Coordinates of C-alpha atoms and ligand atoms in Angstrom, one line a residue:
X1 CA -23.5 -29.5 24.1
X2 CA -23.3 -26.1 22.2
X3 CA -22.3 -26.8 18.8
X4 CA -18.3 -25.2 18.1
X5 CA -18.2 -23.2 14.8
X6 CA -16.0 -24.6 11.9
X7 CA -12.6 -23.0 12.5
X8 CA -11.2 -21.3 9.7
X9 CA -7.9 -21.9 8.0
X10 CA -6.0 -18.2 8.4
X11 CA -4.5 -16.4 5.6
X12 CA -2.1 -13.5 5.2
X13 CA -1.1 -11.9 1.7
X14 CA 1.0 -9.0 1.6
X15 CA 2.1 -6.9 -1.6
X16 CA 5.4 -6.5 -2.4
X17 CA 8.9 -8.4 -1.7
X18 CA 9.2 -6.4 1.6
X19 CA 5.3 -8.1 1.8
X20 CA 7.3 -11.4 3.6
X21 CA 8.5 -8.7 6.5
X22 CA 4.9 -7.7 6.9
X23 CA 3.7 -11.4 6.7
X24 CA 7.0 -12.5 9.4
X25 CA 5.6 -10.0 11.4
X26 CA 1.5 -10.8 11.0
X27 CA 1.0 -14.7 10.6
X28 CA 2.3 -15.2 14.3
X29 CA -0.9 -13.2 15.6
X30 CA -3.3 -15.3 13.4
X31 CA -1.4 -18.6 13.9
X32 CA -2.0 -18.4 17.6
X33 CA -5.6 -18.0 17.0
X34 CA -5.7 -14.1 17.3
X35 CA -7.4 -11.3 14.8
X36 CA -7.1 -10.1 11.5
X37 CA -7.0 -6.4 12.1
X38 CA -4.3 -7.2 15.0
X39 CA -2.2 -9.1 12.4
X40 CA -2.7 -6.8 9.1
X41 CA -1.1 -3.6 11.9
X42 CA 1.3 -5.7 13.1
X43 CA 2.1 -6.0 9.4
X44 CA 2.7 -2.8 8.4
X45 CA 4.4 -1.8 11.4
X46 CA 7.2 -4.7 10.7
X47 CA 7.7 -2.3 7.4
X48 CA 7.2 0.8 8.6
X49 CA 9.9 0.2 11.0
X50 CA 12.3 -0.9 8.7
X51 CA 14.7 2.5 7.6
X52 CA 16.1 0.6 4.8
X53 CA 12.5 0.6 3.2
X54 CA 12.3 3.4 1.0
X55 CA 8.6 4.0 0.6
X56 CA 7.3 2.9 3.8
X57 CA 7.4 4.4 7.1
X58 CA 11.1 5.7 8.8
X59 CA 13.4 5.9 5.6
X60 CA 10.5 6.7 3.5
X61 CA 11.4 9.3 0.5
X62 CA 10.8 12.6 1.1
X63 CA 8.1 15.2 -1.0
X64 CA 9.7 17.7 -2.4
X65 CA 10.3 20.4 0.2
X66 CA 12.8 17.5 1.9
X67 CA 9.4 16.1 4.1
X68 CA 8.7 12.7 5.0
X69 CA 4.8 12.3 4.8
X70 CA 3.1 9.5 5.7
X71 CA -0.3 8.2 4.2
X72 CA -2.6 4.6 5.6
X73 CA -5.6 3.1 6.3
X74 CA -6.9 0.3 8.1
X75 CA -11.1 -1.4 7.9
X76 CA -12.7 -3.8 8.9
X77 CA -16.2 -2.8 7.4
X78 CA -17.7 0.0 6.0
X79 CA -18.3 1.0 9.7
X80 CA -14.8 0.2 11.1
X81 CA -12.7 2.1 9.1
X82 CA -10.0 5.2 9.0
X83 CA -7.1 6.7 7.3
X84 CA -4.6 9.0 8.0
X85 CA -3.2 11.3 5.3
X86 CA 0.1 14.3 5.2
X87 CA 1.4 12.7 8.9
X88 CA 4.6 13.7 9.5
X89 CA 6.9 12.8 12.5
X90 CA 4.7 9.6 13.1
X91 CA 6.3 6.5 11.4
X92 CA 2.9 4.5 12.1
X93 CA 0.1 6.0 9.9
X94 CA -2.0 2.5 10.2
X95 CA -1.9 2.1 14.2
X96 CA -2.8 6.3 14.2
X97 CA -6.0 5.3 11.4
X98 CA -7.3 2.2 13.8
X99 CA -7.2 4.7 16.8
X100 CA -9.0 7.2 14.6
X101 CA -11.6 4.2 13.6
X102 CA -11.9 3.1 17.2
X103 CA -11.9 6.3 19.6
X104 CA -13.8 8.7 16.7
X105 CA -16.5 9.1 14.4
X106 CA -14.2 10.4 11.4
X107 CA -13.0 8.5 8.6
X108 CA -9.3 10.6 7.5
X109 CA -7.6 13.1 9.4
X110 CA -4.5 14.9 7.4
X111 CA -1.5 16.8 8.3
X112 CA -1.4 18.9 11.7
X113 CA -4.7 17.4 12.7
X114 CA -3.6 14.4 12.4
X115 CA -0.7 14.8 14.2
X116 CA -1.9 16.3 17.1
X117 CA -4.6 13.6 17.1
X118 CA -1.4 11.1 17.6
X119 CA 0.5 13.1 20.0
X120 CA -3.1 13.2 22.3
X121 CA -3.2 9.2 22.0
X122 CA 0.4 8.7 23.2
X123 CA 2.3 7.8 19.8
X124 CA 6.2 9.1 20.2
X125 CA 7.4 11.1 17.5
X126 CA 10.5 9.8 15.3
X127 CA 12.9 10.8 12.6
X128 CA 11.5 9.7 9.5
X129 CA 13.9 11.1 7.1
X130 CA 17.4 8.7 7.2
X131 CA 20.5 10.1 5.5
X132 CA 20.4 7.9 2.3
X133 CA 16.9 9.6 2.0
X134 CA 18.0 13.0 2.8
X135 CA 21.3 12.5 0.4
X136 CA 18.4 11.5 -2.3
X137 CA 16.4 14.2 -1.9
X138 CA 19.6 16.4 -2.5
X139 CA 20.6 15.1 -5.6
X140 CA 17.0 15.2 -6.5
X141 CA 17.1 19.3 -5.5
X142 CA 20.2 19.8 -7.8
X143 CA 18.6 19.0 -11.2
X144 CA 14.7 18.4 -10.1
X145 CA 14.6 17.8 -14.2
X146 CA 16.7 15.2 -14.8
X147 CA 16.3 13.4 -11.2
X148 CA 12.1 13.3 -11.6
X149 CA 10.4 10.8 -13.9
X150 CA 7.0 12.6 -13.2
X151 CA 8.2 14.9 -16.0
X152 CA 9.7 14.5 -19.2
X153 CA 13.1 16.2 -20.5
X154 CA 14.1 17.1 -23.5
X155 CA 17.3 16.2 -23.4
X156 CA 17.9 12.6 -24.0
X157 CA 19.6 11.4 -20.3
X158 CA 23.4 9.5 -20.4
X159 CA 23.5 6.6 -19.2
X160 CA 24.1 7.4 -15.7
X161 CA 21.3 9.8 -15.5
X162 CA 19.1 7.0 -16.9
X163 CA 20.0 4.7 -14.1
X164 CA 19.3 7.3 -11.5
X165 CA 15.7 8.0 -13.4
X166 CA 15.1 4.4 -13.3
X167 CA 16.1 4.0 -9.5
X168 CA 13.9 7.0 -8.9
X169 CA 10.9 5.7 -11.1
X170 CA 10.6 2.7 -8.6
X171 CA 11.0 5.2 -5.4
X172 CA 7.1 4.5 -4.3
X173 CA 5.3 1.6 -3.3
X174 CA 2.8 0.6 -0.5
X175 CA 2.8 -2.2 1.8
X176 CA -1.0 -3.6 1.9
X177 CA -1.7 -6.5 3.9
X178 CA -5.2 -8.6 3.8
X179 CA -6.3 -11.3 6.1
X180 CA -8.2 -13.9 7.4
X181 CA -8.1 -15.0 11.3
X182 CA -9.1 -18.5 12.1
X183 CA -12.6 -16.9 13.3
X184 CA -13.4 -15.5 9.7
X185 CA -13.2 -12.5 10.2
X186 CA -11.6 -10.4 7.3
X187 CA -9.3 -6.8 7.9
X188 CA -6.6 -5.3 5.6
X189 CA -4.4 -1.9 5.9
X190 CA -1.7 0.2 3.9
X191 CA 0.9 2.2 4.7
X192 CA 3.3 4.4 2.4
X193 CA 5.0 7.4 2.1
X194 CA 3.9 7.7 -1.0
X195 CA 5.3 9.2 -4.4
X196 CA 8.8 10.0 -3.9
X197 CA 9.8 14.1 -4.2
X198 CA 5.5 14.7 -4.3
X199 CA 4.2 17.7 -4.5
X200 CA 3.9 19.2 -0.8
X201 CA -0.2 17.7 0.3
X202 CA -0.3 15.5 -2.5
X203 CA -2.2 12.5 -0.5
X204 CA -2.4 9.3 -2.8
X205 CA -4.9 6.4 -2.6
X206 CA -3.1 4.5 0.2
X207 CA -5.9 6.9 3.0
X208 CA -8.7 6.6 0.8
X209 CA -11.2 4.1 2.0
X210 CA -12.1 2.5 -1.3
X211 CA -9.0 3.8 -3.2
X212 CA -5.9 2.2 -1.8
X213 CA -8.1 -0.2 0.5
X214 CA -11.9 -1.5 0.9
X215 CA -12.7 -4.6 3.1
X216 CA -16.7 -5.8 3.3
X217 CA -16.9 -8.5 5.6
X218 CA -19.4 -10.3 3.6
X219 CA -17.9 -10.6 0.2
X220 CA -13.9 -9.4 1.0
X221 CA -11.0 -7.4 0.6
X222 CA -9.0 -5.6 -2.0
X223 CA -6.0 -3.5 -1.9
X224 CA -3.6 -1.4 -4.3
X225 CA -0.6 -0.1 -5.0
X226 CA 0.9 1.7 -7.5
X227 CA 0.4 4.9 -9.0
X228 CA -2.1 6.3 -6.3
X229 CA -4.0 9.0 -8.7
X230 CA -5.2 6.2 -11.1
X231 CA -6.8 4.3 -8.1
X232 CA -8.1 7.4 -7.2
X233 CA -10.0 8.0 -10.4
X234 CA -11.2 4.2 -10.5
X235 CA -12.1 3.9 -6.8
X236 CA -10.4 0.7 -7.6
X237 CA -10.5 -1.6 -4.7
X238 CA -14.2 -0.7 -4.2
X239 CA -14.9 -1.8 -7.7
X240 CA -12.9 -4.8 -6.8
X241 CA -15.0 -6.0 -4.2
X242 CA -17.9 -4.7 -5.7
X243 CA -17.3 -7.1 -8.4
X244 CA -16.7 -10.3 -6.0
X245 CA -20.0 -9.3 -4.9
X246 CA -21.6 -9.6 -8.3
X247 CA -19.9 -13.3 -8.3
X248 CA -16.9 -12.4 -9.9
X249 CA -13.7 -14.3 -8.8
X250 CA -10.7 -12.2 -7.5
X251 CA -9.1 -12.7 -10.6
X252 CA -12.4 -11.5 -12.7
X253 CA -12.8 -8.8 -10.1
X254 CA -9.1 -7.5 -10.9
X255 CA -9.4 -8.0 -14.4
X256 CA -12.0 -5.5 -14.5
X257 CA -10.4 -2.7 -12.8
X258 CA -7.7 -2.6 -15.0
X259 CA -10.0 -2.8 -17.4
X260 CA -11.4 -0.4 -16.1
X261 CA -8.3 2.2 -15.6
X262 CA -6.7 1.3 -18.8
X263 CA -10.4 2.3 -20.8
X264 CA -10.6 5.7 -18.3
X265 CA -6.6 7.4 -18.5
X266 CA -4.3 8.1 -21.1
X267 CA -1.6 5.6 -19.5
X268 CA 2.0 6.5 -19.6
X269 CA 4.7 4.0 -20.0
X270 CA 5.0 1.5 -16.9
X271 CA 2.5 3.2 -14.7
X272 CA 1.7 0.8 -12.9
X273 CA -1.9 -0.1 -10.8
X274 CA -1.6 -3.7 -9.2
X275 CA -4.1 -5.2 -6.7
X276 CA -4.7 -8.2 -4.6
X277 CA -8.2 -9.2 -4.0
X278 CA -8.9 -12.0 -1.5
X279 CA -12.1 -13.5 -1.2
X280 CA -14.1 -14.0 2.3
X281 CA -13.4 -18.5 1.1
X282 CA -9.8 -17.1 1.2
X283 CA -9.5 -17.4 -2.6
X284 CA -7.5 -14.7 -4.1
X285 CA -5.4 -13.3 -6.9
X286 CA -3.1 -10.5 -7.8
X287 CA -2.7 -8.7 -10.7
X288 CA -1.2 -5.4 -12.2
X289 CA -1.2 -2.8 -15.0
X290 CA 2.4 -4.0 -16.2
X291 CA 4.9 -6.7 -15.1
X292 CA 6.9 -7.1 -11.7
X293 CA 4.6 -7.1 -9.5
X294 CA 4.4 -9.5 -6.5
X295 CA 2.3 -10.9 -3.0
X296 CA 3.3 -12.7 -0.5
X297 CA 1.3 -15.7 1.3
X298 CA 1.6 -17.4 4.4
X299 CA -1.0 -20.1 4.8
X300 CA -0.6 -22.9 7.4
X301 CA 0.6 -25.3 3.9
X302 CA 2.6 -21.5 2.2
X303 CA 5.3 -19.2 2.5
X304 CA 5.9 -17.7 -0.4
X305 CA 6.3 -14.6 -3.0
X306 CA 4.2 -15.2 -6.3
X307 CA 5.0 -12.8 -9.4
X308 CA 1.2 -11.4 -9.8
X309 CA -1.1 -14.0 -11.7
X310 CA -2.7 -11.3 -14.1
X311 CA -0.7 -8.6 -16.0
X312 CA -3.3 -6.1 -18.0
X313 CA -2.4 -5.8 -21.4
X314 CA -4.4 -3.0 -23.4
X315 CA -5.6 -4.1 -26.6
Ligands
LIG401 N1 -0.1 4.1 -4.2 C1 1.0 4.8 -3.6 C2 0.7 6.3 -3.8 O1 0.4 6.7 -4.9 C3 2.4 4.5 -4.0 C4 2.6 3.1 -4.4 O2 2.0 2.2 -3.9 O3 3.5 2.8 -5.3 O4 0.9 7.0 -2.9

């Protein structure tokens, strides 16, 4: 009789509160026994579909010539990885990245190329830009000064013009999704549209392998969100999964790369660098430069959003 292999107990996590529509949309594919790289697309297409998302996908925020770019990755392993980068008219950067990690030898295409790479593999163009995200980007054009927390005004805002900063500050965020299929095997992806009213080309962590994403199927998985430029610097979910290699925990592991980014930039106010690191046993953890951050879980015993287990605070 051959011997059957120790099923294992499938995990999804998913950053974010719009991380329960990714999981809604992924857990079905591992609960009937299928993989982790079907369910972690599946994920992000449940958010990139969704118009009333604002970073993500259709309904994304625009850069700041009024263009909805799209940034995401998707890996398995070192080997079985992609990201796309600059796509526009595509609301699916992560299932355009896995056809770029299955059908080529490249690890990123951006912008046109990209593009035309879709259009050649049968992906329909859409209208990523939705009037609320149009009308934003208008207001936004009127008084780029007062309307863009990237840069800092002299004049003291009113009240109103505080609330709109404030609303605009949070105008970013990624979905990442990691999991575990009941074989073991261990995939994650990201999807964004990145920083809202960006400089035209800007591409943040989100299509970086090792940036915004880094799976190894023999230690595990890490992936980030937040300000993309200080993952960039940190190549912070490589270092997180470097660290579970040295025998860190995912909690260690996450420790250390904000560490790590707090000790390396000059940090404004509430930028924010959050992660969630699972572990090939399916332990995991979450954690993030300042407060607010969340992951969601669906385990066969879960289903739930946790506030992030770690928050960072600089001595
Ligand atoms: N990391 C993304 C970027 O910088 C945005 C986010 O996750 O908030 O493009």
């Amino acid at each position: 009789m051959p011997r059957l292999m120790p099923k294992t107990s499938p995990i999804i996590l998913s950053t974010w509160t719009f991380g329960r529509i990714a999981n809604a949309a992924g857990w079905p594919v591992l609960r009937r026994g299928g993989k982790a790289i079907d369910a972690v697309e599946q994920a992000c297409i449940a958010v990139e579909s969704d118009p009333h998302i604002d970073s993500v996908g259709i309904g994304g925020t625009p850069d700041a010539d009024g263009n909805v770019t799209l940034d995401g990755s998707i890996m398995l392993s070192p080997q079985m990885s992609a990201g796309v980068a600059c796509v526009r008219y595509y609301a699916h950067p992560v299932s355009i990245a896995r056809k770029v990690m299955e059908k080529t030898t490249h690890k990123l295409l951006v912008g046109p190329g990209a593009e035309k790479f879709a259009a050649a593999c049968g992906f329909k163009k859409e209208k990523l830009l939705t009037k609320e995200a149009r009308d934003w980007f208008r207001k936004w054009k009127i008084d780029p000064e007062h309307h863009n927390f990237h840069r800092t005004s002299a004049n003291r805002p009113n009240r109103e013009e505080a609330r709109l900063r404030r609303k605009i500050a949070k105008v970013h965020d990624t979905v990442g999704v990691l999991a575990i299929d009941s074989h073991g095997a261990i995939a994650g992806a990201c999807s964004t549209s990145g920083w809202a009213f960006k400089l035209p080309g800007r591409v943040g962590d989100s299509p970086i392998i090792g940036a915004g994403l880094y799976v190894d199927p023999t230690i595990g998985a890490a992936v980030a969100t937040g300000m993309g430029e200080l993952m960039l610097g940190a190549c912070a979910t490589f270092l997180a999964v470097e660290r579970m290699r040295a025998g860190d925990s995912p909690r260690q592991a996450i420790q250390t790369v904000l560490e790590r980014v707090a000790k390396s930039y000059k940090l404004k106010k509430r930028q924010q660098c959050a992660l969630i690191a699972l572990r090939k046993d399916a332990e995991w953890s979450s954690g993030g430069l300042v407060s607010g951050f969340r992951a969601a879980i669906i385990t066969r015993h879960q289903n739930e959003l946790q506030e992030q287990q770690i928050t960072y605070l600089p001595a």
